[in-house]
mmCIF file of C-alpha atoms and ligand atoms in Angstrom:
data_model
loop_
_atom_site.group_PDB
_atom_site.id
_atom_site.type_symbol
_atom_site.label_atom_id
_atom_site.label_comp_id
_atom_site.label_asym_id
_atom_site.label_seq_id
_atom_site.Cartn_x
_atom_site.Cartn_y
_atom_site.Cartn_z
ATOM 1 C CA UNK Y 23 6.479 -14.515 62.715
ATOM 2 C CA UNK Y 24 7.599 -16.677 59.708
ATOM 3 C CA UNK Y 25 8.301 -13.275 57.889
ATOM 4 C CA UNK Y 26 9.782 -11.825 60.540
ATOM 5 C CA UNK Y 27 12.248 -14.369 60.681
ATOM 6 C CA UNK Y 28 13.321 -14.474 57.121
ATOM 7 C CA UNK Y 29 13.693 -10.467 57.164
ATOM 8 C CA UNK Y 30 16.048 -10.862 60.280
ATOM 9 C CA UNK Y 31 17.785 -13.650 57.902
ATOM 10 C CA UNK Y 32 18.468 -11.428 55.355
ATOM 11 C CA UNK Y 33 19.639 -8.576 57.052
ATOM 12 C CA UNK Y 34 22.303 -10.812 59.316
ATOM 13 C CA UNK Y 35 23.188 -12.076 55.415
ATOM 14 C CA UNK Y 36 23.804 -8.550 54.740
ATOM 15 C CA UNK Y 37 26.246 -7.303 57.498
ATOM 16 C CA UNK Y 38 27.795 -10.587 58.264
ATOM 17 C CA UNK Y 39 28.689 -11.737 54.663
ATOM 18 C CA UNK Y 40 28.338 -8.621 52.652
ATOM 19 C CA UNK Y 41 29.154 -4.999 54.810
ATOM 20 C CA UNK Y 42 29.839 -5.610 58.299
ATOM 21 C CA UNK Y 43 31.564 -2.007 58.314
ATOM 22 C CA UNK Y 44 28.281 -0.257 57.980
ATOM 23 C CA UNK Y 45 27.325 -1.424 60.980
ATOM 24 C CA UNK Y 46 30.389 -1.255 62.443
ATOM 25 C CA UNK Y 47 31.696 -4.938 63.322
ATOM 26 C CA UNK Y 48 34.859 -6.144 62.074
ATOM 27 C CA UNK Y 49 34.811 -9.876 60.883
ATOM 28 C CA UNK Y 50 37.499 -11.654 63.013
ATOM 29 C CA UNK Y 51 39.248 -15.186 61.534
ATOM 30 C CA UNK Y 52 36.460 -17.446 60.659
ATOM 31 C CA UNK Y 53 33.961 -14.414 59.621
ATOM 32 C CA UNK Y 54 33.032 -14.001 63.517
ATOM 33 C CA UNK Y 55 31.010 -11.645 65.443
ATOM 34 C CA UNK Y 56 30.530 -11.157 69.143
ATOM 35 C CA UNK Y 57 26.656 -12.016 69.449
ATOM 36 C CA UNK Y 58 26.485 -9.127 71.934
ATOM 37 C CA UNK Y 59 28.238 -6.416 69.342
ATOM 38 C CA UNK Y 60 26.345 -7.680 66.831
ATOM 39 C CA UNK Y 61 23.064 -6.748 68.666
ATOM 40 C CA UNK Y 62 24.072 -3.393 69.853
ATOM 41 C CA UNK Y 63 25.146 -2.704 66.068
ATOM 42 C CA UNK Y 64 21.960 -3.618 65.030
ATOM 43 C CA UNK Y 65 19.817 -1.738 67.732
ATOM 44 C CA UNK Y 66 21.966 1.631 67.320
ATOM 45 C CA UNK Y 67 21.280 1.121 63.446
ATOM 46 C CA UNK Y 68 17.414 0.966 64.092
ATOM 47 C CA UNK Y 69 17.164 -2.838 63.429
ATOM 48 C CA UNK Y 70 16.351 -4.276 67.188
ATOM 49 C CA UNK Y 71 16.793 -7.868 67.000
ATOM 50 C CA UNK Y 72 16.127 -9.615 70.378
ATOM 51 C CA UNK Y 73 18.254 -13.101 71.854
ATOM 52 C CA UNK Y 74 15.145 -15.415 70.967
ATOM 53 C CA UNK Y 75 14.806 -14.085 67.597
ATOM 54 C CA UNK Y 76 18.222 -14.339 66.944
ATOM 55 C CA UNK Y 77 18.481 -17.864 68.061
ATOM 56 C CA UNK Y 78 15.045 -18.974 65.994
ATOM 57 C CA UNK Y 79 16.698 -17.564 62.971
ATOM 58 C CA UNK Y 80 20.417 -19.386 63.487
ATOM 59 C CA UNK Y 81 18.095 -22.850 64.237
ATOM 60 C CA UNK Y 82 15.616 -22.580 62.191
ATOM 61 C CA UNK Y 83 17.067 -21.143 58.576
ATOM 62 C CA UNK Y 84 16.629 -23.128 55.604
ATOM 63 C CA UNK Y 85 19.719 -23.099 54.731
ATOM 64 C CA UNK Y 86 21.671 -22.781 58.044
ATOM 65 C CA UNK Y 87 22.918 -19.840 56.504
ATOM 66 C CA UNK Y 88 24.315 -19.061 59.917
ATOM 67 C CA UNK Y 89 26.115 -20.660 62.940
ATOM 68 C CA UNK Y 90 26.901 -19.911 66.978
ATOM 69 C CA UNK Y 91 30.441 -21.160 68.081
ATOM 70 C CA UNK Y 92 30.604 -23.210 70.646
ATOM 71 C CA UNK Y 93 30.518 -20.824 73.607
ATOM 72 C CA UNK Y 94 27.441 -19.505 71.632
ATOM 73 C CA UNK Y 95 29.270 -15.961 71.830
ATOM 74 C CA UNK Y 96 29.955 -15.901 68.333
ATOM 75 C CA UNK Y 97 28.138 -15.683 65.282
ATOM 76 C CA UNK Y 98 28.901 -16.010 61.488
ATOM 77 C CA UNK Y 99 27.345 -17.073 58.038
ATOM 78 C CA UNK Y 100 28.526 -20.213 56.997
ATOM 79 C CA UNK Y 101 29.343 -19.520 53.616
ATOM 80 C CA UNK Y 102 28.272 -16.575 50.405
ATOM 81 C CA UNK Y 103 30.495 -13.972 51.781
ATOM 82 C CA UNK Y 104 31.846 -10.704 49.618
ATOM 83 C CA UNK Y 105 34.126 -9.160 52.318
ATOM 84 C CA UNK Y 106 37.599 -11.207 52.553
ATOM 85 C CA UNK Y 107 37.446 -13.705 55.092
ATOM 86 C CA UNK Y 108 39.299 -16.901 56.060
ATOM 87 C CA UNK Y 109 36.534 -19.048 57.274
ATOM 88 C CA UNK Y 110 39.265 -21.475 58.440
ATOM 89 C CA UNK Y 111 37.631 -24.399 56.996
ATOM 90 C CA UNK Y 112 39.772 -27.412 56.225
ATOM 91 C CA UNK Y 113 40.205 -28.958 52.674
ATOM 92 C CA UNK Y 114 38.027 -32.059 51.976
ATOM 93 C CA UNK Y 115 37.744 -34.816 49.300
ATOM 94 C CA UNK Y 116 35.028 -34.158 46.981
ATOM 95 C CA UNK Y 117 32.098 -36.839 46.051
ATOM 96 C CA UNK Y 118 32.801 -38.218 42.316
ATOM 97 C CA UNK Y 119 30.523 -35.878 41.555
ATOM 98 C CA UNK Y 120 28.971 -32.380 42.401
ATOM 99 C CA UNK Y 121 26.040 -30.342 41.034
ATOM 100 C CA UNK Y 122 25.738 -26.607 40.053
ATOM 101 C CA UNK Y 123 22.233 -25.253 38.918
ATOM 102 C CA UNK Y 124 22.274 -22.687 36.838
ATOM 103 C CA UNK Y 125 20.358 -21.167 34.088
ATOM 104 C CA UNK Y 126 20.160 -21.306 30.119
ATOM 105 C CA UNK Y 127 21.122 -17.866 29.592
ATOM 106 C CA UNK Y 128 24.753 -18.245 31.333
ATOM 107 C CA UNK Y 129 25.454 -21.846 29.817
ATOM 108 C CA UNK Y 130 27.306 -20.860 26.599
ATOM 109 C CA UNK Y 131 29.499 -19.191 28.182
ATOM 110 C CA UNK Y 132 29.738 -21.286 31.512
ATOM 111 C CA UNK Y 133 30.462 -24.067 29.088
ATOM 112 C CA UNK Y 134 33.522 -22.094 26.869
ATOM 113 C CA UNK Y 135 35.125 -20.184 29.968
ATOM 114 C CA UNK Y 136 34.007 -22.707 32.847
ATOM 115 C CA UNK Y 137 32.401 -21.822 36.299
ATOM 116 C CA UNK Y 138 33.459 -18.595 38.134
ATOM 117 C CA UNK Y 139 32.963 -17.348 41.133
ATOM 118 C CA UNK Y 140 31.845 -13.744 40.642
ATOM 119 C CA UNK Y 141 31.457 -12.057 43.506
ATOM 120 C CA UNK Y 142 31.560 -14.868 45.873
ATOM 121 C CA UNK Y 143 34.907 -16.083 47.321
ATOM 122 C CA UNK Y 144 34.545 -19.761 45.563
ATOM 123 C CA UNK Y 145 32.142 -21.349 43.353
ATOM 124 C CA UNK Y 146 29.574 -23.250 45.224
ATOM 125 C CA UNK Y 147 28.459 -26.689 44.744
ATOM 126 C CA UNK Y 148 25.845 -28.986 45.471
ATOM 127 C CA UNK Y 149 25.810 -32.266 47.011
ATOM 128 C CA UNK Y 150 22.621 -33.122 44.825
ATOM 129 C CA UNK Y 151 20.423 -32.660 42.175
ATOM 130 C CA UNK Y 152 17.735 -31.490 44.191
ATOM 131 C CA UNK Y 153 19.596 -28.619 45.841
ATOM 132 C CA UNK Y 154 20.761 -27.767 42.892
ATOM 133 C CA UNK Y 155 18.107 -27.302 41.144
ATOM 134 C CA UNK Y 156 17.192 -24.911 44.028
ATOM 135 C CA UNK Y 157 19.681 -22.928 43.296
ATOM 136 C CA UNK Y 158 18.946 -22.676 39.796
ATOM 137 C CA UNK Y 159 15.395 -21.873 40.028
ATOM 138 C CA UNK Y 160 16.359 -18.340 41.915
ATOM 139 C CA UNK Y 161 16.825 -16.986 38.351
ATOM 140 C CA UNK Y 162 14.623 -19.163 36.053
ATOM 141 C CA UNK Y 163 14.099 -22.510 34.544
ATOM 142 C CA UNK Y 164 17.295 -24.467 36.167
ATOM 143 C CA UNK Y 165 19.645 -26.142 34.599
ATOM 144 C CA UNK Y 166 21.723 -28.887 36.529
ATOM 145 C CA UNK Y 167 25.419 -29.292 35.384
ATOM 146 C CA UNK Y 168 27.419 -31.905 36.529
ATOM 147 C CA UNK Y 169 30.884 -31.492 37.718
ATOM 148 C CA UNK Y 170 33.407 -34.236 37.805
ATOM 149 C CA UNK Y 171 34.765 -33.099 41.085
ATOM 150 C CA UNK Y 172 36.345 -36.468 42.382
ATOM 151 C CA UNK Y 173 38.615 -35.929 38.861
ATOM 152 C CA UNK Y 174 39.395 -32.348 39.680
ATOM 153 C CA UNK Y 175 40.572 -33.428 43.180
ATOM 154 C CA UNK Y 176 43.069 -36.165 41.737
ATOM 155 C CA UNK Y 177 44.381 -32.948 39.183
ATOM 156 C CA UNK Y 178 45.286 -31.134 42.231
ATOM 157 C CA UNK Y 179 41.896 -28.883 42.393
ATOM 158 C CA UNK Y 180 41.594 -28.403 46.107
ATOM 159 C CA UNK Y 181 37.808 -28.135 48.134
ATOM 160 C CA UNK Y 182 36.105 -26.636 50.840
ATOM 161 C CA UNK Y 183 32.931 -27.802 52.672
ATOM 162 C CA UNK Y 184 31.055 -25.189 54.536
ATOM 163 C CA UNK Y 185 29.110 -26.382 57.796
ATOM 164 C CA UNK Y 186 26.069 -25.915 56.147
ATOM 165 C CA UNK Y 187 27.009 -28.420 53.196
ATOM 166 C CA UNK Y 188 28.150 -25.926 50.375
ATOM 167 C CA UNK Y 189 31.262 -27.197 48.642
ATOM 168 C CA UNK Y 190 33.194 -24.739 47.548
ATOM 169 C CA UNK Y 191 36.070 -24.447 44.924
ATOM 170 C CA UNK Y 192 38.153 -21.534 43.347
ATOM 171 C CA UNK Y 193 37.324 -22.433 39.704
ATOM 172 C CA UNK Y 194 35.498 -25.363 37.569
ATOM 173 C CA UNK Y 195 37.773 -25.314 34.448
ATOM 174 C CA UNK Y 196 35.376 -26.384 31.247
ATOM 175 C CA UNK Y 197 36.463 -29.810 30.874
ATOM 176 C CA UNK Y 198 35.367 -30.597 34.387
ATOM 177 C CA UNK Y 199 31.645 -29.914 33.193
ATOM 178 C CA UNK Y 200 28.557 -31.535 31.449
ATOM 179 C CA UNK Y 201 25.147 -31.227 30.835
ATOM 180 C CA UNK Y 202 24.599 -35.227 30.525
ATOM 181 C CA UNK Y 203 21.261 -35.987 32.189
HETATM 182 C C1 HQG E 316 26.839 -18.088 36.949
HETATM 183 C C2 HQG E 316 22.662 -19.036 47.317
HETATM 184 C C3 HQG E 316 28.304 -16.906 32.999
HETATM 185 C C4 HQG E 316 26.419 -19.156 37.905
HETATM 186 C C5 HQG E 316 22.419 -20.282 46.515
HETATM 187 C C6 HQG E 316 25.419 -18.400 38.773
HETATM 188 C C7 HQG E 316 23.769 -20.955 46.519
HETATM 189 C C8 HQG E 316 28.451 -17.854 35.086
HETATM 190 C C9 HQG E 316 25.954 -16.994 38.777
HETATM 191 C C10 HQG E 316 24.731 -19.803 46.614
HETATM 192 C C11 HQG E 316 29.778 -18.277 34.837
HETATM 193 C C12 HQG E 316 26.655 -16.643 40.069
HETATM 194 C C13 HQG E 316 25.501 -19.588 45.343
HETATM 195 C C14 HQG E 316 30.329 -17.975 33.558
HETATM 196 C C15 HQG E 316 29.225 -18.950 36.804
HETATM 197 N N1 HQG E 316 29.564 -17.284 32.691
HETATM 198 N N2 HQG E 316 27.729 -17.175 34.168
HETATM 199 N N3 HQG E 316 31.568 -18.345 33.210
HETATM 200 N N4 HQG E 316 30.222 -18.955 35.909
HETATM 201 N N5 HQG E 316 28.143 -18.301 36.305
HETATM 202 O O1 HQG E 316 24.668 -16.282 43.281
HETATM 203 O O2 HQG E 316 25.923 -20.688 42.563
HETATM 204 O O3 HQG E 316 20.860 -17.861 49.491
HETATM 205 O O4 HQG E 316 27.201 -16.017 42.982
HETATM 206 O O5 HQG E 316 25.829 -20.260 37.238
HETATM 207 O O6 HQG E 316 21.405 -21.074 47.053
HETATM 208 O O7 HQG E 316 23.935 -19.208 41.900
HETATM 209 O O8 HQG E 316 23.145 -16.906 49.338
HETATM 210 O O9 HQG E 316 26.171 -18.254 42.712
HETATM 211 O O10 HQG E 316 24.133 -18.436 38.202
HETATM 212 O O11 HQG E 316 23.972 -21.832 47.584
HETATM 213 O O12 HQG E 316 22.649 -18.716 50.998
HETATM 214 O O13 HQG E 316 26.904 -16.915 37.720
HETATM 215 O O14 HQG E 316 23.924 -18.659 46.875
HETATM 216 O O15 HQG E 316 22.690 -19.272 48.679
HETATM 217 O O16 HQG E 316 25.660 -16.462 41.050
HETATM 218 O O17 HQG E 316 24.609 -19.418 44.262
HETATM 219 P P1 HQG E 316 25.929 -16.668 42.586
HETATM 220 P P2 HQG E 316 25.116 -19.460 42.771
HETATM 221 P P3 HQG E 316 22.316 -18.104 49.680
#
């Protein structure tokens, strides 16, 4: 059941962050779906995925990857899209400090050029060294930086905080950075 859950996880991360034109759906402001034509995608496109499932996976994902609105008639991830989205969250003010986990391989040039977003819309953050370091580990030994985020803020860097806890930011500039234990 446990697997069954996470594959259902990763194929809503698929269409609702990453391609929801293969399946058909059209993200509306916010990155929302209609539950029901989310379903019907899924079930024409050979992936049956039933109410209760669907509702396990929203409650119960590690990462609360994904959220209802409040009717419960929409669905969206909460954050790691590719596809252009607003996701109409407001801009907060940072912790002092924020946490990225990365690996050794990127840190030269992490450190010369700063943090970038890639593919993602922002960079993502952590609130803590722990979560971090999850994040790190998905490619290797981690490796926490620290980002002076509350200085960023006061130089005009704005922030996002997803509803799952992900802060997000267009760009860590170099200086902003350190390895410091
Ligand atoms: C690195 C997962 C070289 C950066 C996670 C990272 C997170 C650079 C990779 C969320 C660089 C991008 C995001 C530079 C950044 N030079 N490498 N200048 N700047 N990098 O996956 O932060 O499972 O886009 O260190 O748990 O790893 O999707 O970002 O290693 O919350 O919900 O480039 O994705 O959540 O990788 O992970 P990613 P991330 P989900």
């Amino acid at each position: 059941m446990e697997k069954r859950l996470i594959t259902v996880g990763k194929y809503l991360a698929k269409y609702l962050r990453h391609s929801p034109e293969k399946l058909g759906l059209t993200l509306q402001p916010g990155g929302w779906v209609p539950v029901d034509d989310l379903l019907a995608a899924a079930a024409k496109h050979g992936f049956p995925i039933s109410d209760d499932e669907l509702i396990e996976c929203v409650e119960t994902n590690e990462k609360r990857r994904f959220s209802f609105d409040a009717t419960g008639d929409m669905i969206r991830a909460n954050q790691g899209h590719s596809v252009e989205v607003d996701l109409q969250l407001e801009e907060r003010v940072p912790p002092e400090l924020l946490y990225h986990g990365t690996v050794e391989r990127f840190l030269t040039s992490i450190l010369a050029t700063g943090l970038n977003k890639a593919k993602r819309h922002h960079v993502h953050l952590s609130k803590d060294v722990e979560t971090a370091t999850k994040v790190g580990a998905r490619r290797g030994r981690p490796i926490i930086l620290k980002v002076a985020a509350g200085k960023m803020h006061r130089d005009g860097h704005t922030f996002l905080c997803s509803t799952n806890g992900v802060w997000l930011t267009a760009f860590v500039p170099p200086d902003y950075l350190s390895t410091d234990p």
